[in-house]
Coordinates of C-alpha atoms in Angstrom, one line a residue:
M53 CA 20.4 -107.8 193.4
K54 CA 23.9 -108.6 194.6
V55 CA 25.9 -106.1 196.6
K56 CA 29.7 -106.7 197.0
V57 CA 31.2 -105.3 200.1
I58 CA 34.7 -105.2 201.5
S59 CA 34.9 -107.4 204.6
R60 CA 37.9 -106.9 207.0
S61 CA 38.7 -108.4 210.3
E62 CA 38.3 -105.9 213.1
E63 CA 41.3 -107.5 215.0
E64 CA 43.7 -106.8 212.2
Y65 CA 42.7 -103.2 211.8
T66 CA 42.3 -102.2 215.5
R67 CA 45.4 -100.7 217.1
E68 CA 46.3 -102.0 220.6
R69 CA 48.3 -98.8 221.5
K70 CA 48.3 -95.3 220.2
S71 CA 51.9 -95.7 219.1
D72 CA 51.0 -98.6 216.8
L73 CA 50.9 -97.9 213.0
R74 CA 47.6 -98.2 211.1
K75 CA 47.6 -100.8 208.4
V76 CA 47.5 -99.2 205.0
Q77 CA 46.3 -100.9 201.9
R78 CA 48.8 -100.7 199.1
N79 CA 48.5 -101.5 195.4
Y80 CA 51.7 -103.4 194.4
D81 CA 51.3 -102.7 190.7
P82 CA 54.7 -101.3 189.6
Q83 CA 53.0 -98.9 187.2
L84 CA 51.3 -97.1 190.1
H85 CA 53.3 -95.3 192.7
Q86 CA 51.9 -95.1 196.2
F87 CA 52.5 -91.4 196.4
E88 CA 51.4 -90.5 192.9
K89 CA 48.5 -88.3 194.0
A90 CA 50.7 -86.4 196.5
H91 CA 53.3 -85.9 193.8
E92 CA 50.7 -84.7 191.3
Y93 CA 49.3 -82.2 193.8
T94 CA 52.8 -80.8 194.5
R95 CA 53.3 -80.4 190.7
A96 CA 49.9 -78.6 190.5
L97 CA 50.9 -76.3 193.3
N98 CA 54.2 -75.5 191.6
A99 CA 52.5 -74.9 188.3
A100 CA 50.1 -72.4 190.0
K101 CA 53.1 -70.6 191.5
L102 CA 55.0 -70.5 188.3
D103 CA 52.0 -69.1 186.5
R104 CA 51.9 -66.2 188.9
I105 CA 55.7 -65.7 188.8
F106 CA 55.8 -65.4 185.0
A107 CA 52.6 -63.2 184.8
K108 CA 53.9 -60.1 183.0
P109 CA 50.9 -59.1 180.7
F110 CA 52.0 -55.5 179.7
L111 CA 53.7 -55.4 176.4
A112 CA 53.7 -51.8 175.0
A113 CA 52.2 -48.4 175.1
L114 CA 51.4 -46.4 171.9
P115 CA 51.3 -42.7 172.7
H116 CA 48.7 -40.2 171.5
D117 CA 48.5 -36.4 171.9
D118 CA 45.1 -36.6 173.8
G119 CA 42.9 -39.0 175.6
V120 CA 42.0 -42.2 173.6
T121 CA 38.2 -42.5 173.2
C122 CA 37.7 -45.4 170.8
L123 CA 39.4 -48.4 169.2
A124 CA 38.8 -50.6 166.2
R125 CA 40.6 -53.7 164.9
N126 CA 41.0 -54.7 161.3
P127 CA 39.0 -57.9 160.5
K128 CA 41.5 -58.9 157.8
L129 CA 44.8 -58.1 159.6
V130 CA 46.1 -59.3 162.9
N131 CA 48.9 -56.7 163.2
S132 CA 46.9 -53.5 162.8
I133 CA 44.6 -51.4 165.0
V134 CA 43.0 -47.9 164.6
S135 CA 42.5 -45.5 167.5
G136 CA 40.7 -42.2 167.8
C137 CA 41.2 -39.6 170.5
A138 CA 39.6 -36.5 172.0
D139 CA 41.4 -34.0 169.8
G140 CA 40.0 -35.5 166.5
D141 CA 43.2 -37.3 165.7
I142 CA 42.9 -40.9 164.3
R143 CA 46.0 -43.1 164.0
I144 CA 46.6 -46.5 162.3
W145 CA 49.1 -48.5 164.3
D146 CA 51.5 -51.3 163.3
I147 CA 51.4 -53.3 166.5
P148 CA 54.6 -55.5 166.1
G149 CA 56.6 -52.5 165.1
E150 CA 55.0 -50.2 167.7
R151 CA 54.8 -47.4 165.1
T152 CA 52.2 -45.1 163.5
L153 CA 51.5 -46.1 160.0
R154 CA 49.3 -43.1 159.2
R155 CA 47.4 -40.2 160.8
L156 CA 43.9 -39.7 159.5
V157 CA 43.2 -35.9 159.8
G158 CA 39.8 -34.3 159.3
H159 CA 37.7 -34.3 162.5
T160 CA 37.5 -31.1 164.4
G161 CA 36.1 -32.6 167.6
A162 CA 36.5 -35.7 169.7
V163 CA 36.2 -39.0 167.8
K164 CA 33.5 -41.2 169.5
G165 CA 33.5 -44.3 167.3
I166 CA 35.5 -46.1 164.6
S167 CA 34.4 -49.3 162.7
F168 CA 35.9 -51.3 159.9
A169 CA 34.2 -52.4 156.7
P170 CA 34.2 -56.2 156.1
D171 CA 36.9 -55.8 153.4
G172 CA 39.4 -54.4 155.9
E173 CA 40.4 -51.7 153.5
T174 CA 38.0 -48.9 154.5
C175 CA 36.8 -47.7 157.9
V176 CA 34.3 -45.1 159.1
S177 CA 34.7 -42.7 162.0
A178 CA 32.1 -40.6 163.8
G179 CA 32.7 -37.6 166.1
I180 CA 31.0 -34.9 168.1
D181 CA 31.6 -32.5 165.2
A182 CA 28.4 -34.0 163.6
T183 CA 30.3 -35.7 160.7
V184 CA 31.0 -39.3 159.7
K185 CA 34.1 -39.8 157.6
L186 CA 35.0 -42.7 155.3
W187 CA 38.8 -43.5 155.1
K188 CA 41.0 -45.8 153.1
V189 CA 43.2 -47.9 155.4
P190 CA 46.7 -49.0 154.1
Y191 CA 48.1 -52.4 155.0
A192 CA 50.8 -52.5 157.6
P193 CA 54.2 -53.2 155.9
F194 CA 56.7 -55.4 157.6
E195 CA 59.8 -53.2 156.9
A196 CA 61.3 -51.3 159.9
G197 CA 61.2 -47.6 160.2
E198 CA 58.7 -44.8 160.9
V199 CA 55.9 -44.6 158.2
Q200 CA 53.9 -41.6 159.2
E201 CA 51.8 -39.8 156.7
D202 CA 48.7 -37.6 156.9
A203 CA 45.6 -38.7 154.9
E204 CA 42.3 -37.1 154.2
A205 CA 38.9 -38.7 154.2
V206 CA 37.5 -40.2 151.0
F207 CA 34.0 -39.1 151.7
E208 CA 32.2 -37.1 154.4
F209 CA 28.6 -37.6 155.7
Q210 CA 27.1 -34.6 157.4
G211 CA 24.7 -35.1 160.3
K212 CA 22.5 -32.7 162.2
N213 CA 23.7 -33.6 165.7
A214 CA 26.8 -34.9 167.4
F215 CA 27.5 -38.7 167.0
R216 CA 28.3 -40.9 170.0
G217 CA 29.1 -44.1 168.2
V218 CA 29.3 -46.0 164.9
D219 CA 29.3 -49.6 163.7
H220 CA 29.7 -51.0 160.2
H221 CA 27.6 -53.8 158.8
W222 CA 29.3 -57.2 158.7
D223 CA 28.4 -57.9 155.1
R224 CA 27.1 -54.8 153.3
T225 CA 28.3 -51.3 152.5
S226 CA 26.2 -49.7 155.1
F227 CA 26.8 -48.6 158.7
A228 CA 24.8 -47.3 161.7
T229 CA 25.5 -44.2 163.8
A230 CA 24.3 -43.4 167.3
G231 CA 23.4 -39.8 168.3
A232 CA 20.1 -38.1 168.7
A233 CA 18.7 -41.1 166.8
V234 CA 19.9 -44.3 165.2
D235 CA 20.7 -43.6 161.6
I236 CA 21.5 -46.1 158.8
W237 CA 23.8 -44.9 156.1
D238 CA 25.1 -46.2 152.8
H239 CA 28.5 -45.6 151.3
S240 CA 26.9 -44.2 148.1
R241 CA 24.3 -41.9 149.8
S242 CA 25.0 -38.6 151.6
E243 CA 21.7 -38.8 153.6
P244 CA 20.6 -41.5 156.0
V245 CA 18.7 -44.4 154.4
Q246 CA 16.7 -45.1 157.6
S247 CA 16.3 -43.5 161.0
F248 CA 15.0 -45.0 164.3
T249 CA 13.9 -43.2 167.4
W250 CA 12.3 -44.5 170.6
G251 CA 12.2 -42.3 173.6
S252 CA 15.9 -41.7 174.2
D253 CA 17.3 -38.2 173.6
T254 CA 20.8 -39.6 173.1
V255 CA 21.9 -43.0 171.9
T256 CA 25.3 -43.9 173.2
S257 CA 26.3 -46.9 171.2
V258 CA 25.2 -49.3 168.4
R259 CA 26.3 -52.8 167.4
F260 CA 25.2 -55.0 164.5
N261 CA 24.6 -58.7 165.1
P262 CA 27.4 -60.8 163.6
A263 CA 25.0 -63.6 162.4
E264 CA 21.6 -62.0 161.6
P265 CA 22.4 -59.3 159.1
D266 CA 19.3 -57.2 159.7
V267 CA 19.4 -57.1 163.5
F268 CA 21.3 -54.6 165.6
A269 CA 21.1 -53.2 169.2
S270 CA 21.8 -49.9 170.8
T271 CA 22.1 -48.4 174.3
G272 CA 20.5 -45.1 175.2
S273 CA 20.7 -42.3 177.9
D274 CA 17.2 -43.3 179.1
R275 CA 18.8 -46.5 180.6
S276 CA 17.5 -48.6 177.7
I277 CA 18.8 -51.4 175.5
A278 CA 16.9 -51.4 172.2
L279 CA 16.7 -54.1 169.5
Y280 CA 16.1 -53.1 165.9
D281 CA 15.4 -54.8 162.6
L282 CA 16.3 -53.2 159.2
R283 CA 13.3 -54.8 157.6
R284 CA 10.9 -52.9 159.9
A285 CA 10.2 -49.2 160.2
T286 CA 10.0 -49.3 164.0
P287 CA 12.3 -50.8 166.7
L288 CA 11.5 -54.3 167.9
R289 CA 11.9 -54.3 171.7
K290 CA 13.4 -52.2 174.5
L291 CA 14.7 -53.2 177.9
V292 CA 14.8 -50.5 180.6
M293 CA 17.3 -50.9 183.4
Q294 CA 17.8 -49.0 186.7
T295 CA 21.1 -47.5 185.5
R296 CA 22.5 -46.6 182.1
C297 CA 24.5 -48.9 179.8
N298 CA 27.5 -47.4 178.1
A299 CA 28.3 -50.1 175.5
L300 CA 27.4 -53.6 174.4
A301 CA 29.0 -56.4 172.4
W302 CA 27.5 -59.5 170.7
N303 CA 29.0 -62.9 171.2
P304 CA 30.4 -64.0 167.8
M305 CA 29.9 -67.7 168.5
E306 CA 26.5 -67.4 170.2
P307 CA 24.9 -64.5 168.3
F308 CA 21.7 -64.5 170.3
N309 CA 23.6 -63.4 173.4
F310 CA 25.0 -59.9 174.0
T311 CA 26.8 -58.3 177.0
A312 CA 26.1 -54.8 178.2
A313 CA 28.5 -52.6 180.2
N314 CA 26.6 -50.8 182.9
E315 CA 27.1 -47.8 185.1
D316 CA 26.5 -49.9 188.3
C317 CA 30.0 -51.5 188.0
C318 CA 28.6 -54.7 186.5
L319 CA 28.1 -56.3 183.1
Y320 CA 25.0 -58.1 182.1
T321 CA 24.7 -60.9 179.5
Y322 CA 21.3 -61.3 177.9
D323 CA 19.6 -63.6 175.5
M324 CA 17.8 -61.4 172.9
R325 CA 15.0 -63.9 172.7
K326 CA 14.2 -63.6 176.5
L327 CA 15.0 -60.3 178.1
T328 CA 13.1 -60.9 181.3
S329 CA 16.2 -62.1 183.0
A330 CA 20.0 -61.8 182.5
L331 CA 21.9 -65.0 181.8
T332 CA 24.9 -63.9 183.9
V333 CA 25.8 -60.9 186.0
H334 CA 29.6 -60.2 185.8
K335 CA 30.9 -58.4 188.9
D336 CA 34.3 -57.1 190.2
F337 CA 34.6 -53.5 188.9
V338 CA 34.3 -50.7 191.4
S339 CA 33.2 -48.0 189.0
A340 CA 31.2 -47.6 185.8
V341 CA 32.1 -50.0 183.0
M342 CA 32.8 -48.0 179.8
D343 CA 33.4 -50.5 177.1
V344 CA 33.3 -54.3 176.3
D345 CA 34.4 -56.5 173.5
Y346 CA 34.3 -60.2 172.8
S347 CA 37.1 -62.5 171.9
P348 CA 36.8 -64.1 168.4
T349 CA 36.4 -67.5 170.1
G350 CA 33.3 -66.2 172.0
K351 CA 34.6 -67.9 175.2
E352 CA 35.6 -64.7 177.0
F353 CA 35.4 -60.9 176.7
V354 CA 37.4 -57.9 177.9
A355 CA 35.9 -54.8 179.6
G356 CA 37.4 -51.5 180.6
S357 CA 36.2 -49.3 183.5
Y358 CA 36.3 -45.8 184.9
D359 CA 38.2 -47.3 187.9
R360 CA 41.4 -47.4 185.7
S361 CA 41.5 -51.2 185.2
V362 CA 40.9 -53.7 182.5
R363 CA 39.4 -57.1 183.3
I364 CA 38.9 -60.3 181.3
F365 CA 35.8 -62.4 182.0
G366 CA 34.7 -65.9 180.9
A367 CA 31.5 -65.7 178.9
Q368 CA 29.5 -67.5 181.7
A369 CA 31.8 -66.4 184.6
G370 CA 30.5 -64.1 187.3
H371 CA 33.9 -62.9 188.2
S372 CA 37.0 -61.9 186.2
R373 CA 39.9 -64.2 185.7
E374 CA 42.4 -61.3 185.1
V375 CA 42.8 -57.7 186.0
Y376 CA 45.3 -55.4 184.4
T377 CA 46.4 -52.0 185.7
T378 CA 49.5 -49.8 185.6
K379 CA 50.5 -46.9 187.8
R380 CA 50.1 -44.4 185.0
M381 CA 46.9 -45.7 183.5
Q382 CA 43.8 -43.5 183.9
R383 CA 40.1 -44.0 183.1
V384 CA 39.7 -46.7 180.4
F385 CA 37.3 -45.7 177.6
A386 CA 37.9 -48.3 174.9
V387 CA 39.0 -52.0 174.9
R388 CA 39.4 -54.5 172.1
F389 CA 40.5 -58.1 171.6
S390 CA 43.0 -58.9 168.8
G391 CA 41.9 -61.0 165.8
D392 CA 43.8 -64.1 167.1
A393 CA 42.6 -63.7 170.7
T394 CA 46.2 -63.5 171.9
Y395 CA 46.3 -59.8 172.8
V396 CA 44.1 -57.2 174.4
F397 CA 44.2 -53.4 173.6
S398 CA 43.0 -50.7 175.9
G399 CA 42.7 -46.9 175.3
S400 CA 42.6 -44.6 178.3
D401 CA 42.5 -41.0 179.3
D402 CA 46.2 -40.7 179.8
M403 CA 46.8 -40.5 176.0
N404 CA 48.0 -44.1 175.5
V405 CA 46.9 -47.3 173.7
R406 CA 48.2 -50.2 175.7
V407 CA 48.9 -53.7 174.4
W408 CA 48.4 -56.6 176.9
K409 CA 48.7 -60.4 176.7
A410 CA 45.3 -62.1 177.0
K411 CA 47.0 -64.8 179.1
A412 CA 49.3 -63.0 181.5
S413 CA 51.9 -65.8 181.8
E414 CA 51.9 -67.0 178.2
Q415 CA 55.2 -67.5 176.5
L416 CA 55.4 -65.5 173.3
G417 CA 57.4 -66.5 170.2
V418 CA 58.2 -69.9 168.7
R419 CA 57.9 -72.7 171.2
L420 CA 59.3 -76.2 171.0
P421 CA 56.8 -79.2 171.0
R422 CA 58.0 -80.2 174.4
E423 CA 57.4 -76.7 175.8
K424 CA 53.9 -76.8 174.5
H425 CA 53.3 -80.2 176.0
K426 CA 54.7 -79.0 179.4
Q427 CA 52.5 -75.9 179.4
A428 CA 49.4 -77.9 178.5
Y429 CA 50.2 -80.4 181.3
N430 CA 50.7 -77.6 183.8
D431 CA 47.4 -76.0 182.8
A432 CA 45.6 -79.4 183.1
L433 CA 47.1 -79.9 186.6
V434 CA 45.9 -76.4 187.8
E435 CA 42.5 -77.1 186.3
R436 CA 42.3 -80.5 188.1
Y437 CA 43.3 -79.2 191.5
K438 CA 41.7 -75.7 191.3
H439 CA 39.3 -76.5 194.1
M440 CA 42.1 -77.2 196.6
P441 CA 42.5 -74.3 199.0
E442 CA 46.2 -73.6 198.4
V443 CA 46.0 -73.9 194.6
K444 CA 42.8 -71.8 194.6
R445 CA 44.4 -69.1 196.7
I446 CA 47.5 -68.8 194.6
A447 CA 45.7 -68.9 191.3
R448 CA 43.1 -66.3 192.3
H449 CA 45.5 -63.8 193.9
R450 CA 45.9 -60.4 192.1
H451 CA 47.7 -57.4 193.4
L452 CA 45.4 -54.4 193.1
P453 CA 46.1 -50.6 193.5
T454 CA 45.2 -49.3 196.9
A455 CA 42.3 -47.2 195.5
I456 CA 40.6 -50.2 193.8
Y457 CA 41.3 -52.5 196.8
K458 CA 39.7 -50.1 199.3
A459 CA 36.7 -49.4 197.0
A460 CA 36.1 -53.1 196.6
K461 CA 36.3 -53.6 200.3
T462 CA 33.8 -50.8 200.9
R463 CA 31.5 -52.3 198.2
R464 CA 31.6 -55.7 199.9
A465 CA 30.8 -54.2 203.3
V466 CA 27.8 -52.4 201.8
T467 CA 26.6 -55.5 200.0
D468 CA 26.9 -57.7 203.1
S469 CA 25.0 -55.1 205.1
D470 CA 22.2 -55.0 202.6
K471 CA 22.0 -58.8 202.7
R472 CA 21.8 -58.9 206.5
K473 CA 19.1 -56.2 206.5
L474 CA 17.0 -58.1 203.9
Q475 CA 17.5 -61.4 205.9
R476 CA 16.3 -59.8 209.1
R477 CA 13.3 -58.2 207.3
I478 CA 12.3 -61.6 206.0
E479 CA 12.7 -63.2 209.5
H480 CA 10.4 -60.5 211.1
S481 CA 7.8 -60.4 208.4
A482 CA 4.8 -62.6 207.4
P483 CA 5.8 -65.5 205.2
G484 CA 5.7 -64.6 201.6
S485 CA 5.2 -60.9 202.2
I486 CA 8.6 -59.9 201.0
V487 CA 9.6 -61.1 197.5
V488 CA 13.3 -61.4 196.9
K489 CA 14.4 -60.8 193.3
P490 CA 17.7 -62.5 192.1
D491 CA 20.5 -60.3 190.8
R492 CA 19.7 -61.3 187.2
K493 CA 16.2 -59.7 187.5
R494 CA 16.7 -57.0 190.1
K495 CA 18.1 -54.3 187.8
I496 CA 15.4 -54.7 185.1
V497 CA 12.7 -52.0 185.4
A498 CA 10.5 -52.7 182.3
Q499 CA 10.4 -54.4 179.0
V500 CA 8.6 -52.5 176.2
E501 CA 7.6 -54.0 172.8

């Protein structure tokens, strides 16, 4: 084997005095500038700074008369979203016009869940008044002006207990409700077609799998995540955690995976085929996570929390890439991605549905080809130099409200203290006597089949 090495004379490269200049090798190729790397790094630094300067994510606030409790986006339309609130009012919004298209009147209690049928023309809503209502949804016209009309439900399904959530099937005319049990309903039947119970006195949410038509999952007040199959009379599997999950969402591009929003300020992504360990633990919130929803691309998801903030995570990222807050925003109960993955919607306790940009500094409207090329080049530069300290510091910096900043600081202090305590216990104990569980397994109590 031949090894080629660079051989240089020591006399030529040794300085006689400190003031002497070191000999620097230079490539005299006219295509390659000797300071190209330095110039590129400076451009990356400027791109990171410009990204933060133009980060203005908030677009609009759509007012309600009471706290917003649930959201749903139309699968067939990009410019329409439906929101339900605590006084039983449901509104269909035209997002570009920032106007109410129609008010759906009929619930006498808080609306806890809304979901669209696959045709995009009908939706179902469930509330604590123990009713599920079927509605006709009009298309959002593009003319200007206020188009506000009251509409009544097409059909009403009467339950025995309050409902906490609802989700429509992706292909069929059936939907599932969460309450004292998980009930499966059909549009043409006034009574549930199937009913599933497994230990939980209250089921808080339910979601159908986007790829496997017969599989769906639910979260319960007994700290469980349960998987069901419509072809079987009993539930499939149940995962019990230390704290309760409030909501879950399936990844539309990797339908074996789902993410659960937990009360312990974290989100957990699991593979339904192997529930012994979480794939990823998503941290950064400082209070209970209330809702989660995936982007149509499956590469990221948005989550809303009780700490009055909305965060966007990468599907495999442990920490958020964006955090959105306003001075007036209160506890966030519902979040959704838009159908084109460009916008994020959040519904909070302060009676507003807010519209945000998914990429905080993205330029909206029609862009010239050279503008698109320049933006792509800047993004590539920041990605290439993201490990450099200055670029990393600027790209990661987010201004947080004082309450969230102090709570995060306290949580870090507690976590560091627990780590030090565990490390000292290990150092002063017999080898192997203390088993350390990773974060992906620590919160799992049991798995029941």
